[in-house]
């Protein structure tokens, strides 16, 4: 006796559509690091999944002005965590070259007012246009702008 399973394509397509809509939320996806290797310091890495489904790898830093001043040509995400450790983006900005100390301080103050304690930095976007696209992809209900 052969086992034959009836597949309802309409149900399968509906489930696929529901799954896609559930995944459309912007969220952090923690990365495994090299913490288990002896003698190797684990890099503080994480990733964010945008509404488009694209994944953006970020370095995790303390939310501090000296660290922000060193960020050049990147996407910066101010992050707060809830009691369960779930990350929520407070503010997302694209940085470029040039003196922006006052803008850095203003963005940092707004991020802290929103409860942010971490700064996630995505340095792999090439050019202003691509950084803007990343900001738009990750910005759901967060503040957007320039750091």
PDB file of C-alpha atoms in Angstrom:
ATOM      1  CA  UNK A   1       0.000   0.000   0.000  1.00  0.00           C
ATOM      2  CA  UNK A   2       1.522   3.273  -1.086  1.00  0.00           C
ATOM      3  CA  UNK A   3       1.239   6.353   1.037  1.00  0.00           C
ATOM      4  CA  UNK A   4      -0.050   9.206  -1.055  1.00  0.00           C
ATOM      5  CA  UNK A   5      -0.483  12.612   0.402  1.00  0.00           C
ATOM      6  CA  UNK A   6      -2.983  14.970  -1.127  1.00  0.00           C
ATOM      7  CA  UNK A   7      -1.583  18.466  -1.443  1.00  0.00           C
ATOM      8  CA  UNK A   8      -3.941  21.371  -1.577  1.00  0.00           C
ATOM      9  CA  UNK A   9      -2.181  24.054  -3.574  1.00  0.00           C
ATOM     10  CA  UNK A  10      -4.532  26.773  -2.409  1.00  0.00           C
ATOM     11  CA  UNK A  11      -3.760  25.972   1.234  1.00  0.00           C
ATOM     12  CA  UNK A  12      -0.025  25.773   0.520  1.00  0.00           C
ATOM     13  CA  UNK A  13      -0.032  29.143  -1.260  1.00  0.00           C
ATOM     14  CA  UNK A  14      -2.069  30.748   1.518  1.00  0.00           C
ATOM     15  CA  UNK A  15       0.366  29.430   4.131  1.00  0.00           C
ATOM     16  CA  UNK A  16       3.300  30.714   2.100  1.00  0.00           C
ATOM     17  CA  UNK A  17       1.708  34.153   1.816  1.00  0.00           C
ATOM     18  CA  UNK A  18       0.977  34.217   5.569  1.00  0.00           C
ATOM     19  CA  UNK A  19       4.551  33.201   6.322  1.00  0.00           C
ATOM     20  CA  UNK A  20       5.902  35.962   4.071  1.00  0.00           C
ATOM     21  CA  UNK A  21       3.729  38.602   5.760  1.00  0.00           C
ATOM     22  CA  UNK A  22       4.840  37.435   9.205  1.00  0.00           C
ATOM     23  CA  UNK A  23       8.483  37.706   8.168  1.00  0.00           C
ATOM     24  CA  UNK A  24       8.031  41.248   6.795  1.00  0.00           C
ATOM     25  CA  UNK A  25       8.666  42.795  10.208  1.00  0.00           C
ATOM     26  CA  UNK A  26      11.996  44.509  10.751  1.00  0.00           C
ATOM     27  CA  UNK A  27      13.878  42.538  13.375  1.00  0.00           C
ATOM     28  CA  UNK A  28      17.272  41.653  14.761  1.00  0.00           C
ATOM     29  CA  UNK A  29      18.616  38.182  14.031  1.00  0.00           C
ATOM     30  CA  UNK A  30      21.534  37.394  16.287  1.00  0.00           C
ATOM     31  CA  UNK A  31      24.538  35.788  14.653  1.00  0.00           C
ATOM     32  CA  UNK A  32      26.598  32.964  16.067  1.00  0.00           C
ATOM     33  CA  UNK A  33      30.080  34.157  16.872  1.00  0.00           C
ATOM     34  CA  UNK A  34      33.391  32.494  17.490  1.00  0.00           C
ATOM     35  CA  UNK A  35      32.838  32.585  21.275  1.00  0.00           C
ATOM     36  CA  UNK A  36      33.395  28.841  21.569  1.00  0.00           C
ATOM     37  CA  UNK A  37      36.897  28.941  20.069  1.00  0.00           C
ATOM     38  CA  UNK A  38      39.812  29.018  22.494  1.00  0.00           C
ATOM     39  CA  UNK A  39      41.975  32.115  22.457  1.00  0.00           C
ATOM     40  CA  UNK A  40      39.779  34.067  20.062  1.00  0.00           C
ATOM     41  CA  UNK A  41      37.832  37.128  21.174  1.00  0.00           C
ATOM     42  CA  UNK A  42      34.266  36.903  19.919  1.00  0.00           C
ATOM     43  CA  UNK A  43      33.353  39.798  17.645  1.00  0.00           C
ATOM     44  CA  UNK A  44      30.192  41.590  18.662  1.00  0.00           C
ATOM     45  CA  UNK A  45      28.137  40.949  15.542  1.00  0.00           C
ATOM     46  CA  UNK A  46      24.442  40.782  14.843  1.00  0.00           C
ATOM     47  CA  UNK A  47      22.166  41.206  11.835  1.00  0.00           C
ATOM     48  CA  UNK A  48      18.959  43.034  11.031  1.00  0.00           C
ATOM     49  CA  UNK A  49      16.339  41.742   8.599  1.00  0.00           C
ATOM     50  CA  UNK A  50      14.636  44.521   6.645  1.00  0.00           C
ATOM     51  CA  UNK A  51      11.070  44.629   5.337  1.00  0.00           C
ATOM     52  CA  UNK A  52      12.414  43.525   1.960  1.00  0.00           C
ATOM     53  CA  UNK A  53      13.796  40.336   3.498  1.00  0.00           C
ATOM     54  CA  UNK A  54      17.414  41.473   3.036  1.00  0.00           C
ATOM     55  CA  UNK A  55      19.813  40.878   5.911  1.00  0.00           C
ATOM     56  CA  UNK A  56      22.249  43.538   7.097  1.00  0.00           C
ATOM     57  CA  UNK A  57      25.209  42.455   9.234  1.00  0.00           C
ATOM     58  CA  UNK A  58      26.122  44.965  11.941  1.00  0.00           C
ATOM     59  CA  UNK A  59      28.796  45.477  14.539  1.00  0.00           C
ATOM     60  CA  UNK A  60      27.402  46.034  18.036  1.00  0.00           C
ATOM     61  CA  UNK A  61      28.847  48.929  20.045  1.00  0.00           C
ATOM     62  CA  UNK A  62      28.058  50.837  23.191  1.00  0.00           C
ATOM     63  CA  UNK A  63      26.038  54.002  22.511  1.00  0.00           C
ATOM     64  CA  UNK A  64      28.818  56.525  23.092  1.00  0.00           C
ATOM     65  CA  UNK A  65      29.828  59.780  21.427  1.00  0.00           C
ATOM     66  CA  UNK A  66      33.480  58.809  20.779  1.00  0.00           C
ATOM     67  CA  UNK A  67      32.343  55.628  19.024  1.00  0.00           C
ATOM     68  CA  UNK A  68      29.804  57.549  16.934  1.00  0.00           C
ATOM     69  CA  UNK A  69      32.422  60.148  15.950  1.00  0.00           C
ATOM     70  CA  UNK A  70      34.532  57.359  14.410  1.00  0.00           C
ATOM     71  CA  UNK A  71      31.665  56.056  12.266  1.00  0.00           C
ATOM     72  CA  UNK A  72      32.100  57.219   8.694  1.00  0.00           C
ATOM     73  CA  UNK A  73      29.976  56.207   5.712  1.00  0.00           C
ATOM     74  CA  UNK A  74      27.728  53.683   7.442  1.00  0.00           C
ATOM     75  CA  UNK A  75      24.183  53.019   8.588  1.00  0.00           C
ATOM     76  CA  UNK A  76      23.797  53.479  12.333  1.00  0.00           C
ATOM     77  CA  UNK A  77      20.944  51.954  14.342  1.00  0.00           C
ATOM     78  CA  UNK A  78      20.242  53.102  17.900  1.00  0.00           C
ATOM     79  CA  UNK A  79      18.874  50.072  19.777  1.00  0.00           C
ATOM     80  CA  UNK A  80      17.107  49.453  23.074  1.00  0.00           C
ATOM     81  CA  UNK A  81      16.371  46.021  24.491  1.00  0.00           C
ATOM     82  CA  UNK A  82      13.335  44.929  26.461  1.00  0.00           C
ATOM     83  CA  UNK A  83      13.389  42.686  29.535  1.00  0.00           C
ATOM     84  CA  UNK A  84      13.549  39.574  27.335  1.00  0.00           C
ATOM     85  CA  UNK A  85      16.566  40.927  25.421  1.00  0.00           C
ATOM     86  CA  UNK A  86      14.602  41.601  22.226  1.00  0.00           C
ATOM     87  CA  UNK A  87      16.123  44.500  20.272  1.00  0.00           C
ATOM     88  CA  UNK A  88      14.043  47.397  19.043  1.00  0.00           C
ATOM     89  CA  UNK A  89      15.418  50.054  16.710  1.00  0.00           C
ATOM     90  CA  UNK A  90      14.886  53.534  18.158  1.00  0.00           C
ATOM     91  CA  UNK A  91      16.523  55.593  15.420  1.00  0.00           C
ATOM     92  CA  UNK A  92      18.228  54.744  12.140  1.00  0.00           C
ATOM     93  CA  UNK A  93      20.555  57.098  10.290  1.00  0.00           C
ATOM     94  CA  UNK A  94      22.977  57.149   7.383  1.00  0.00           C
ATOM     95  CA  UNK A  95      26.324  58.797   8.016  1.00  0.00           C
ATOM     96  CA  UNK A  96      28.672  60.228   5.439  1.00  0.00           C
ATOM     97  CA  UNK A  97      32.062  61.862   5.290  1.00  0.00           C
ATOM     98  CA  UNK A  98      32.724  65.263   6.742  1.00  0.00           C
ATOM     99  CA  UNK A  99      32.494  67.070  10.067  1.00  0.00           C
ATOM    100  CA  UNK A 100      29.199  66.203  11.729  1.00  0.00           C
ATOM    101  CA  UNK A 101      29.997  66.542  15.448  1.00  0.00           C
ATOM    102  CA  UNK A 102      26.912  68.618  16.272  1.00  0.00           C
ATOM    103  CA  UNK A 103      24.668  66.246  14.302  1.00  0.00           C
ATOM    104  CA  UNK A 104      26.296  63.284  16.076  1.00  0.00           C
ATOM    105  CA  UNK A 105      25.565  64.808  19.497  1.00  0.00           C
ATOM    106  CA  UNK A 106      21.949  65.654  18.558  1.00  0.00           C
ATOM    107  CA  UNK A 107      21.282  62.161  17.165  1.00  0.00           C
ATOM    108  CA  UNK A 108      22.928  60.592  20.210  1.00  0.00           C
ATOM    109  CA  UNK A 109      20.803  62.669  22.606  1.00  0.00           C
ATOM    110  CA  UNK A 110      17.572  61.752  20.777  1.00  0.00           C
ATOM    111  CA  UNK A 111      18.553  58.082  20.754  1.00  0.00           C
ATOM    112  CA  UNK A 112      19.218  58.118  24.504  1.00  0.00           C
ATOM    113  CA  UNK A 113      15.883  59.844  25.127  1.00  0.00           C
ATOM    114  CA  UNK A 114      14.273  56.947  23.259  1.00  0.00           C
ATOM    115  CA  UNK A 115      15.919  54.485  25.639  1.00  0.00           C
ATOM    116  CA  UNK A 116      18.725  53.298  23.344  1.00  0.00           C
ATOM    117  CA  UNK A 117      21.776  51.712  24.966  1.00  0.00           C
ATOM    118  CA  UNK A 118      23.450  50.136  21.933  1.00  0.00           C
ATOM    119  CA  UNK A 119      24.629  51.306  18.539  1.00  0.00           C
ATOM    120  CA  UNK A 120      24.558  48.824  15.652  1.00  0.00           C
ATOM    121  CA  UNK A 121      26.737  49.855  12.703  1.00  0.00           C
ATOM    122  CA  UNK A 122      26.323  48.498   9.159  1.00  0.00           C
ATOM    123  CA  UNK A 123      29.424  49.390   7.124  1.00  0.00           C
ATOM    124  CA  UNK A 124      28.840  47.271   4.018  1.00  0.00           C
ATOM    125  CA  UNK A 125      26.552  49.659   2.111  1.00  0.00           C
ATOM    126  CA  UNK A 126      28.464  51.289  -0.722  1.00  0.00           C
ATOM    127  CA  UNK A 127      27.576  54.879  -1.481  1.00  0.00           C
ATOM    128  CA  UNK A 128      24.986  57.331  -0.255  1.00  0.00           C
ATOM    129  CA  UNK A 129      22.185  55.837  -2.355  1.00  0.00           C
ATOM    130  CA  UNK A 130      22.666  52.343  -0.963  1.00  0.00           C
ATOM    131  CA  UNK A 131      22.885  53.639   2.632  1.00  0.00           C
ATOM    132  CA  UNK A 132      19.591  55.530   2.131  1.00  0.00           C
ATOM    133  CA  UNK A 133      17.986  52.354   0.772  1.00  0.00           C
ATOM    134  CA  UNK A 134      19.112  50.401   3.849  1.00  0.00           C
ATOM    135  CA  UNK A 135      17.676  53.094   6.145  1.00  0.00           C
ATOM    136  CA  UNK A 136      14.329  52.967   4.333  1.00  0.00           C
ATOM    137  CA  UNK A 137      14.287  49.148   4.430  1.00  0.00           C
ATOM    138  CA  UNK A 138      14.958  49.039   8.171  1.00  0.00           C
ATOM    139  CA  UNK A 139      12.869  52.044   9.222  1.00  0.00           C
ATOM    140  CA  UNK A 140       9.438  50.785  10.214  1.00  0.00           C
ATOM    141  CA  UNK A 141       8.207  52.993  13.044  1.00  0.00           C
ATOM    142  CA  UNK A 142      11.556  54.527  13.904  1.00  0.00           C
ATOM    143  CA  UNK A 143      13.059  57.942  13.487  1.00  0.00           C
ATOM    144  CA  UNK A 144      15.147  58.287  10.315  1.00  0.00           C
ATOM    145  CA  UNK A 145      17.799  60.781   9.467  1.00  0.00           C
ATOM    146  CA  UNK A 146      21.455  61.650   9.428  1.00  0.00           C
ATOM    147  CA  UNK A 147      23.734  61.039  12.363  1.00  0.00           C
TER     148      UNK A 147
END
